[in-house]
């Protein structure tokens, strides 16, 4: 199978919309309280804006073609430079989001996209890439781990109410990982469990799904 990775073009917008919706559906399954299915027209307008250049160069979209079909995409989203009062070292960094249609997963499409995204980012002066991942998304954790991405920090979350009440998300008990909590919460809601993987638990929240 031949995989051709290139920069996205205006005629790719319908395929990019399908990829974004496919990704959204998976994330709604993982986290229905925090994710949604965007309106198709809104997704289309966003990609049209990005590909027209009117959004500047903050976002770059790559696509992978297999036999003339757009099978996946990677988005490189540049980070703004930290202001002088912040403690972060001012180095060029970006998020990378990789999405592959289900029927093309496990065939090297995601791997080719991520490798191309790394090259494109490096040419733009990026020295650090981040892959934000939902803790329960074991497939994405495994995918990025195989590409030598490592754990970096922890994003913790808690639902609160206007009266200061606690809706139940608290600090993790000793020995419980963020992925364990995600699995427990999904099971308690009757959503089922992710397929087991021998990957490290993710330590940060994310919005995008990846597949090799």
mmCIF file of C-alpha atoms in Angstrom:
data_model
loop_
_atom_site.group_PDB
_atom_site.id
_atom_site.type_symbol
_atom_site.label_atom_id
_atom_site.label_comp_id
_atom_site.label_asym_id
_atom_site.label_seq_id
_atom_site.Cartn_x
_atom_site.Cartn_y
_atom_site.Cartn_z
ATOM 1 C CA UNK A 1 0.000 0.000 0.000
ATOM 2 C CA UNK A 2 1.354 3.404 -1.014
ATOM 3 C CA UNK A 3 0.834 6.288 1.415
ATOM 4 C CA UNK A 4 1.397 9.806 0.090
ATOM 5 C CA UNK A 5 1.549 12.653 2.631
ATOM 6 C CA UNK A 6 1.150 16.240 1.444
ATOM 7 C CA UNK A 7 -0.136 19.612 2.571
ATOM 8 C CA UNK A 8 -3.930 19.879 2.557
ATOM 9 C CA UNK A 9 -5.629 21.787 -0.253
ATOM 10 C CA UNK A 10 -9.024 23.450 -0.624
ATOM 11 C CA UNK A 11 -10.475 20.400 -2.380
ATOM 12 C CA UNK A 12 -9.663 18.301 0.696
ATOM 13 C CA UNK A 13 -12.132 20.165 2.913
ATOM 14 C CA UNK A 14 -14.973 17.583 2.645
ATOM 15 C CA UNK A 15 -12.548 14.816 3.656
ATOM 16 C CA UNK A 16 -11.169 16.922 6.525
ATOM 17 C CA UNK A 17 -14.706 17.486 7.784
ATOM 18 C CA UNK A 18 -15.329 13.729 7.805
ATOM 19 C CA UNK A 19 -12.107 13.180 9.738
ATOM 20 C CA UNK A 20 -12.961 15.827 12.316
ATOM 21 C CA UNK A 21 -16.438 14.335 12.834
ATOM 22 C CA UNK A 22 -15.023 10.813 13.115
ATOM 23 C CA UNK A 23 -12.606 12.065 15.735
ATOM 24 C CA UNK A 24 -15.369 13.912 17.581
ATOM 25 C CA UNK A 25 -17.551 10.802 17.740
ATOM 26 C CA UNK A 26 -14.744 8.836 19.386
ATOM 27 C CA UNK A 27 -14.099 11.570 21.915
ATOM 28 C CA UNK A 28 -17.772 11.904 22.786
ATOM 29 C CA UNK A 29 -17.640 8.182 23.598
ATOM 30 C CA UNK A 30 -14.663 8.771 25.885
ATOM 31 C CA UNK A 31 -15.913 11.954 27.538
ATOM 32 C CA UNK A 32 -19.546 12.888 26.790
ATOM 33 C CA UNK A 33 -19.514 15.616 29.445
ATOM 34 C CA UNK A 34 -16.572 17.406 27.866
ATOM 35 C CA UNK A 35 -16.816 16.732 24.134
ATOM 36 C CA UNK A 36 -19.449 17.276 21.457
ATOM 37 C CA UNK A 37 -20.159 16.770 17.784
ATOM 38 C CA UNK A 38 -19.577 20.170 16.133
ATOM 39 C CA UNK A 39 -21.846 21.331 13.342
ATOM 40 C CA UNK A 40 -20.553 20.213 9.965
ATOM 41 C CA UNK A 41 -20.885 23.719 8.506
ATOM 42 C CA UNK A 42 -18.772 25.176 11.327
ATOM 43 C CA UNK A 43 -16.026 22.613 10.739
ATOM 44 C CA UNK A 44 -16.068 23.345 7.013
ATOM 45 C CA UNK A 45 -15.749 27.100 7.588
ATOM 46 C CA UNK A 46 -12.815 26.573 9.945
ATOM 47 C CA UNK A 47 -10.867 24.419 7.489
ATOM 48 C CA UNK A 48 -11.658 26.806 4.640
ATOM 49 C CA UNK A 49 -10.281 29.665 6.732
ATOM 50 C CA UNK A 50 -7.122 27.751 7.642
ATOM 51 C CA UNK A 51 -6.425 26.570 4.092
ATOM 52 C CA UNK A 52 -7.084 30.002 2.590
ATOM 53 C CA UNK A 53 -4.266 31.455 4.663
ATOM 54 C CA UNK A 54 -6.504 34.017 6.339
ATOM 55 C CA UNK A 55 -5.742 32.412 9.715
ATOM 56 C CA UNK A 56 -2.032 33.071 9.289
ATOM 57 C CA UNK A 57 0.479 30.275 9.791
ATOM 58 C CA UNK A 58 -0.598 29.193 13.256
ATOM 59 C CA UNK A 59 -2.123 25.944 11.932
ATOM 60 C CA UNK A 60 -0.786 23.631 9.243
ATOM 61 C CA UNK A 61 -2.772 20.651 7.958
ATOM 62 C CA UNK A 62 -1.250 17.596 6.306
ATOM 63 C CA UNK A 63 -3.198 14.766 4.709
ATOM 64 C CA UNK A 64 -2.331 11.169 3.840
ATOM 65 C CA UNK A 65 -3.688 9.733 0.606
ATOM 66 C CA UNK A 66 -4.132 6.030 -0.081
ATOM 67 C CA UNK A 67 -5.172 5.130 -3.640
ATOM 68 C CA UNK A 68 -6.594 8.631 -4.127
ATOM 69 C CA UNK A 69 -8.558 8.630 -0.840
ATOM 70 C CA UNK A 70 -7.733 10.997 2.019
ATOM 71 C CA UNK A 71 -7.226 8.463 4.808
ATOM 72 C CA UNK A 72 -6.005 10.716 7.592
ATOM 73 C CA UNK A 73 -4.743 14.128 8.620
ATOM 74 C CA UNK A 74 -2.302 15.757 11.001
ATOM 75 C CA UNK A 75 -2.724 19.273 12.328
ATOM 76 C CA UNK A 76 0.268 21.207 13.628
ATOM 77 C CA UNK A 77 -0.936 23.987 15.926
ATOM 78 C CA UNK A 78 1.766 26.478 16.858
ATOM 79 C CA UNK A 79 1.969 27.770 20.424
ATOM 80 C CA UNK A 80 2.210 31.472 21.088
ATOM 81 C CA UNK A 81 5.496 32.580 22.625
ATOM 82 C CA UNK A 82 5.234 32.909 26.421
ATOM 83 C CA UNK A 83 5.159 36.518 27.682
ATOM 84 C CA UNK A 84 8.129 37.756 29.730
ATOM 85 C CA UNK A 85 6.322 37.369 33.062
ATOM 86 C CA UNK A 86 5.778 33.614 32.624
ATOM 87 C CA UNK A 87 8.222 30.948 33.784
ATOM 88 C CA UNK A 88 8.267 28.949 30.528
ATOM 89 C CA UNK A 89 11.453 28.996 28.488
ATOM 90 C CA UNK A 90 10.714 30.849 25.224
ATOM 91 C CA UNK A 91 11.215 28.015 22.753
ATOM 92 C CA UNK A 92 9.146 27.309 19.659
ATOM 93 C CA UNK A 93 6.618 24.546 20.314
ATOM 94 C CA UNK A 94 3.401 23.165 18.875
ATOM 95 C CA UNK A 95 0.628 20.630 19.396
ATOM 96 C CA UNK A 96 0.234 17.796 16.910
ATOM 97 C CA UNK A 97 -3.124 16.085 16.346
ATOM 98 C CA UNK A 98 -3.338 12.988 14.151
ATOM 99 C CA UNK A 99 -6.578 11.396 12.951
ATOM 100 C CA UNK A 100 -6.995 8.350 10.708
ATOM 101 C CA UNK A 101 -10.227 6.919 9.324
ATOM 102 C CA UNK A 102 -11.071 3.634 11.023
ATOM 103 C CA UNK A 103 -10.749 1.462 7.932
ATOM 104 C CA UNK A 104 -7.174 2.682 7.385
ATOM 105 C CA UNK A 105 -5.923 2.258 10.953
ATOM 106 C CA UNK A 106 -3.131 -0.187 11.681
ATOM 107 C CA UNK A 107 -1.647 0.200 8.191
ATOM 108 C CA UNK A 108 1.021 2.834 8.806
ATOM 109 C CA UNK A 109 -1.036 5.878 7.809
ATOM 110 C CA UNK A 110 -0.794 7.549 11.212
ATOM 111 C CA UNK A 111 2.919 6.784 11.445
ATOM 112 C CA UNK A 112 3.567 8.392 8.057
ATOM 113 C CA UNK A 113 1.505 11.451 9.002
ATOM 114 C CA UNK A 114 3.243 11.947 12.333
ATOM 115 C CA UNK A 115 6.706 11.600 10.803
ATOM 116 C CA UNK A 116 5.791 14.202 8.173
ATOM 117 C CA UNK A 117 4.341 16.493 10.841
ATOM 118 C CA UNK A 118 7.588 16.300 12.807
ATOM 119 C CA UNK A 119 9.595 17.261 9.700
ATOM 120 C CA UNK A 120 7.295 20.159 8.849
ATOM 121 C CA UNK A 121 7.357 21.417 12.423
ATOM 122 C CA UNK A 122 11.155 21.237 12.593
ATOM 123 C CA UNK A 123 11.451 23.246 9.377
ATOM 124 C CA UNK A 124 9.393 25.958 11.069
ATOM 125 C CA UNK A 125 11.791 26.081 13.978
ATOM 126 C CA UNK A 126 9.755 23.948 16.382
ATOM 127 C CA UNK A 127 11.957 22.143 18.908
ATOM 128 C CA UNK A 128 9.219 20.531 21.017
ATOM 129 C CA UNK A 129 5.972 18.850 19.984
ATOM 130 C CA UNK A 130 3.104 18.096 22.345
ATOM 131 C CA UNK A 131 0.460 15.416 21.757
ATOM 132 C CA UNK A 132 -2.480 16.172 24.092
ATOM 133 C CA UNK A 133 -4.312 12.906 24.794
ATOM 134 C CA UNK A 134 -7.353 11.934 26.842
ATOM 135 C CA UNK A 135 -6.297 9.631 29.667
ATOM 136 C CA UNK A 136 -8.782 6.940 28.576
ATOM 137 C CA UNK A 137 -7.571 6.931 24.962
ATOM 138 C CA UNK A 138 -5.230 3.946 25.226
ATOM 139 C CA UNK A 139 -4.831 3.617 21.444
ATOM 140 C CA UNK A 140 -3.538 7.176 21.127
ATOM 141 C CA UNK A 141 -1.231 6.774 24.132
ATOM 142 C CA UNK A 142 0.262 3.661 22.550
ATOM 143 C CA UNK A 143 0.583 5.315 19.144
ATOM 144 C CA UNK A 144 2.477 8.370 20.363
ATOM 145 C CA UNK A 145 4.569 6.304 22.786
ATOM 146 C CA UNK A 146 5.807 4.191 19.864
ATOM 147 C CA UNK A 147 6.898 7.452 18.208
ATOM 148 C CA UNK A 148 9.024 8.294 21.287
ATOM 149 C CA UNK A 149 6.622 10.820 22.820
ATOM 150 C CA UNK A 150 6.817 10.713 26.612
ATOM 151 C CA UNK A 151 4.676 11.738 29.565
ATOM 152 C CA UNK A 152 4.827 15.449 30.368
ATOM 153 C CA UNK A 153 2.959 16.927 33.310
ATOM 154 C CA UNK A 154 -0.524 16.209 34.583
ATOM 155 C CA UNK A 155 -3.759 18.074 33.907
ATOM 156 C CA UNK A 156 -6.257 17.454 36.696
ATOM 157 C CA UNK A 157 -9.932 18.330 36.486
ATOM 158 C CA UNK A 158 -12.808 18.874 38.885
ATOM 159 C CA UNK A 159 -16.431 19.737 38.198
ATOM 160 C CA UNK A 160 -17.734 22.563 40.385
ATOM 161 C CA UNK A 161 -21.078 24.289 40.839
ATOM 162 C CA UNK A 162 -22.004 27.931 41.429
ATOM 163 C CA UNK A 163 -22.557 27.270 45.140
ATOM 164 C CA UNK A 164 -19.092 25.789 45.485
ATOM 165 C CA UNK A 165 -20.301 22.208 45.451
ATOM 166 C CA UNK A 166 -18.230 19.289 44.232
ATOM 167 C CA UNK A 167 -19.603 17.162 41.404
ATOM 168 C CA UNK A 168 -17.368 14.247 42.177
ATOM 169 C CA UNK A 169 -13.994 14.537 40.396
ATOM 170 C CA UNK A 170 -11.279 14.610 43.020
ATOM 171 C CA UNK A 171 -7.559 13.989 43.387
ATOM 172 C CA UNK A 172 -6.646 10.463 42.374
ATOM 173 C CA UNK A 173 -6.368 7.910 45.221
ATOM 174 C CA UNK A 174 -2.890 6.513 45.856
ATOM 175 C CA UNK A 175 -1.941 4.016 43.178
ATOM 176 C CA UNK A 176 -4.684 5.040 40.733
ATOM 177 C CA UNK A 177 -3.618 6.538 37.422
ATOM 178 C CA UNK A 178 -5.631 9.067 35.452
ATOM 179 C CA UNK A 179 -6.394 6.352 32.907
ATOM 180 C CA UNK A 180 -7.690 4.083 35.704
ATOM 181 C CA UNK A 181 -10.061 6.834 36.789
ATOM 182 C CA UNK A 182 -11.243 7.392 33.239
ATOM 183 C CA UNK A 183 -11.981 3.684 32.873
ATOM 184 C CA UNK A 184 -13.816 3.577 36.214
ATOM 185 C CA UNK A 185 -15.912 6.611 35.349
ATOM 186 C CA UNK A 186 -16.825 5.224 31.928
ATOM 187 C CA UNK A 187 -17.757 1.866 33.456
ATOM 188 C CA UNK A 188 -19.953 3.534 36.088
ATOM 189 C CA UNK A 189 -21.764 5.307 33.272
ATOM 190 C CA UNK A 190 -22.279 2.065 31.365
ATOM 191 C CA UNK A 191 -19.993 3.119 28.518
ATOM 192 C CA UNK A 192 -17.788 0.033 28.486
ATOM 193 C CA UNK A 193 -14.027 -0.261 28.702
ATOM 194 C CA UNK A 194 -11.310 0.514 26.159
ATOM 195 C CA UNK A 195 -9.362 -2.385 24.704
ATOM 196 C CA UNK A 196 -6.387 -3.189 26.944
ATOM 197 C CA UNK A 197 -2.998 -1.964 25.742
ATOM 198 C CA UNK A 198 0.465 -2.272 27.225
ATOM 199 C CA UNK A 199 1.027 1.464 27.067
ATOM 200 C CA UNK A 200 1.901 3.979 29.705
ATOM 201 C CA UNK A 201 -1.113 5.879 31.088
ATOM 202 C CA UNK A 202 -1.512 9.320 29.608
ATOM 203 C CA UNK A 203 -0.861 12.170 31.978
ATOM 204 C CA UNK A 204 -2.685 14.966 30.188
ATOM 205 C CA UNK A 205 -6.024 15.803 28.625
ATOM 206 C CA UNK A 206 -6.499 15.944 24.897
ATOM 207 C CA UNK A 207 -8.859 16.368 22.022
ATOM 208 C CA UNK A 208 -7.540 14.229 19.233
ATOM 209 C CA UNK A 209 -7.338 10.547 18.377
ATOM 210 C CA UNK A 210 -4.387 8.909 16.716
ATOM 211 C CA UNK A 211 -3.945 5.540 15.091
ATOM 212 C CA UNK A 212 -1.008 3.892 13.400
#
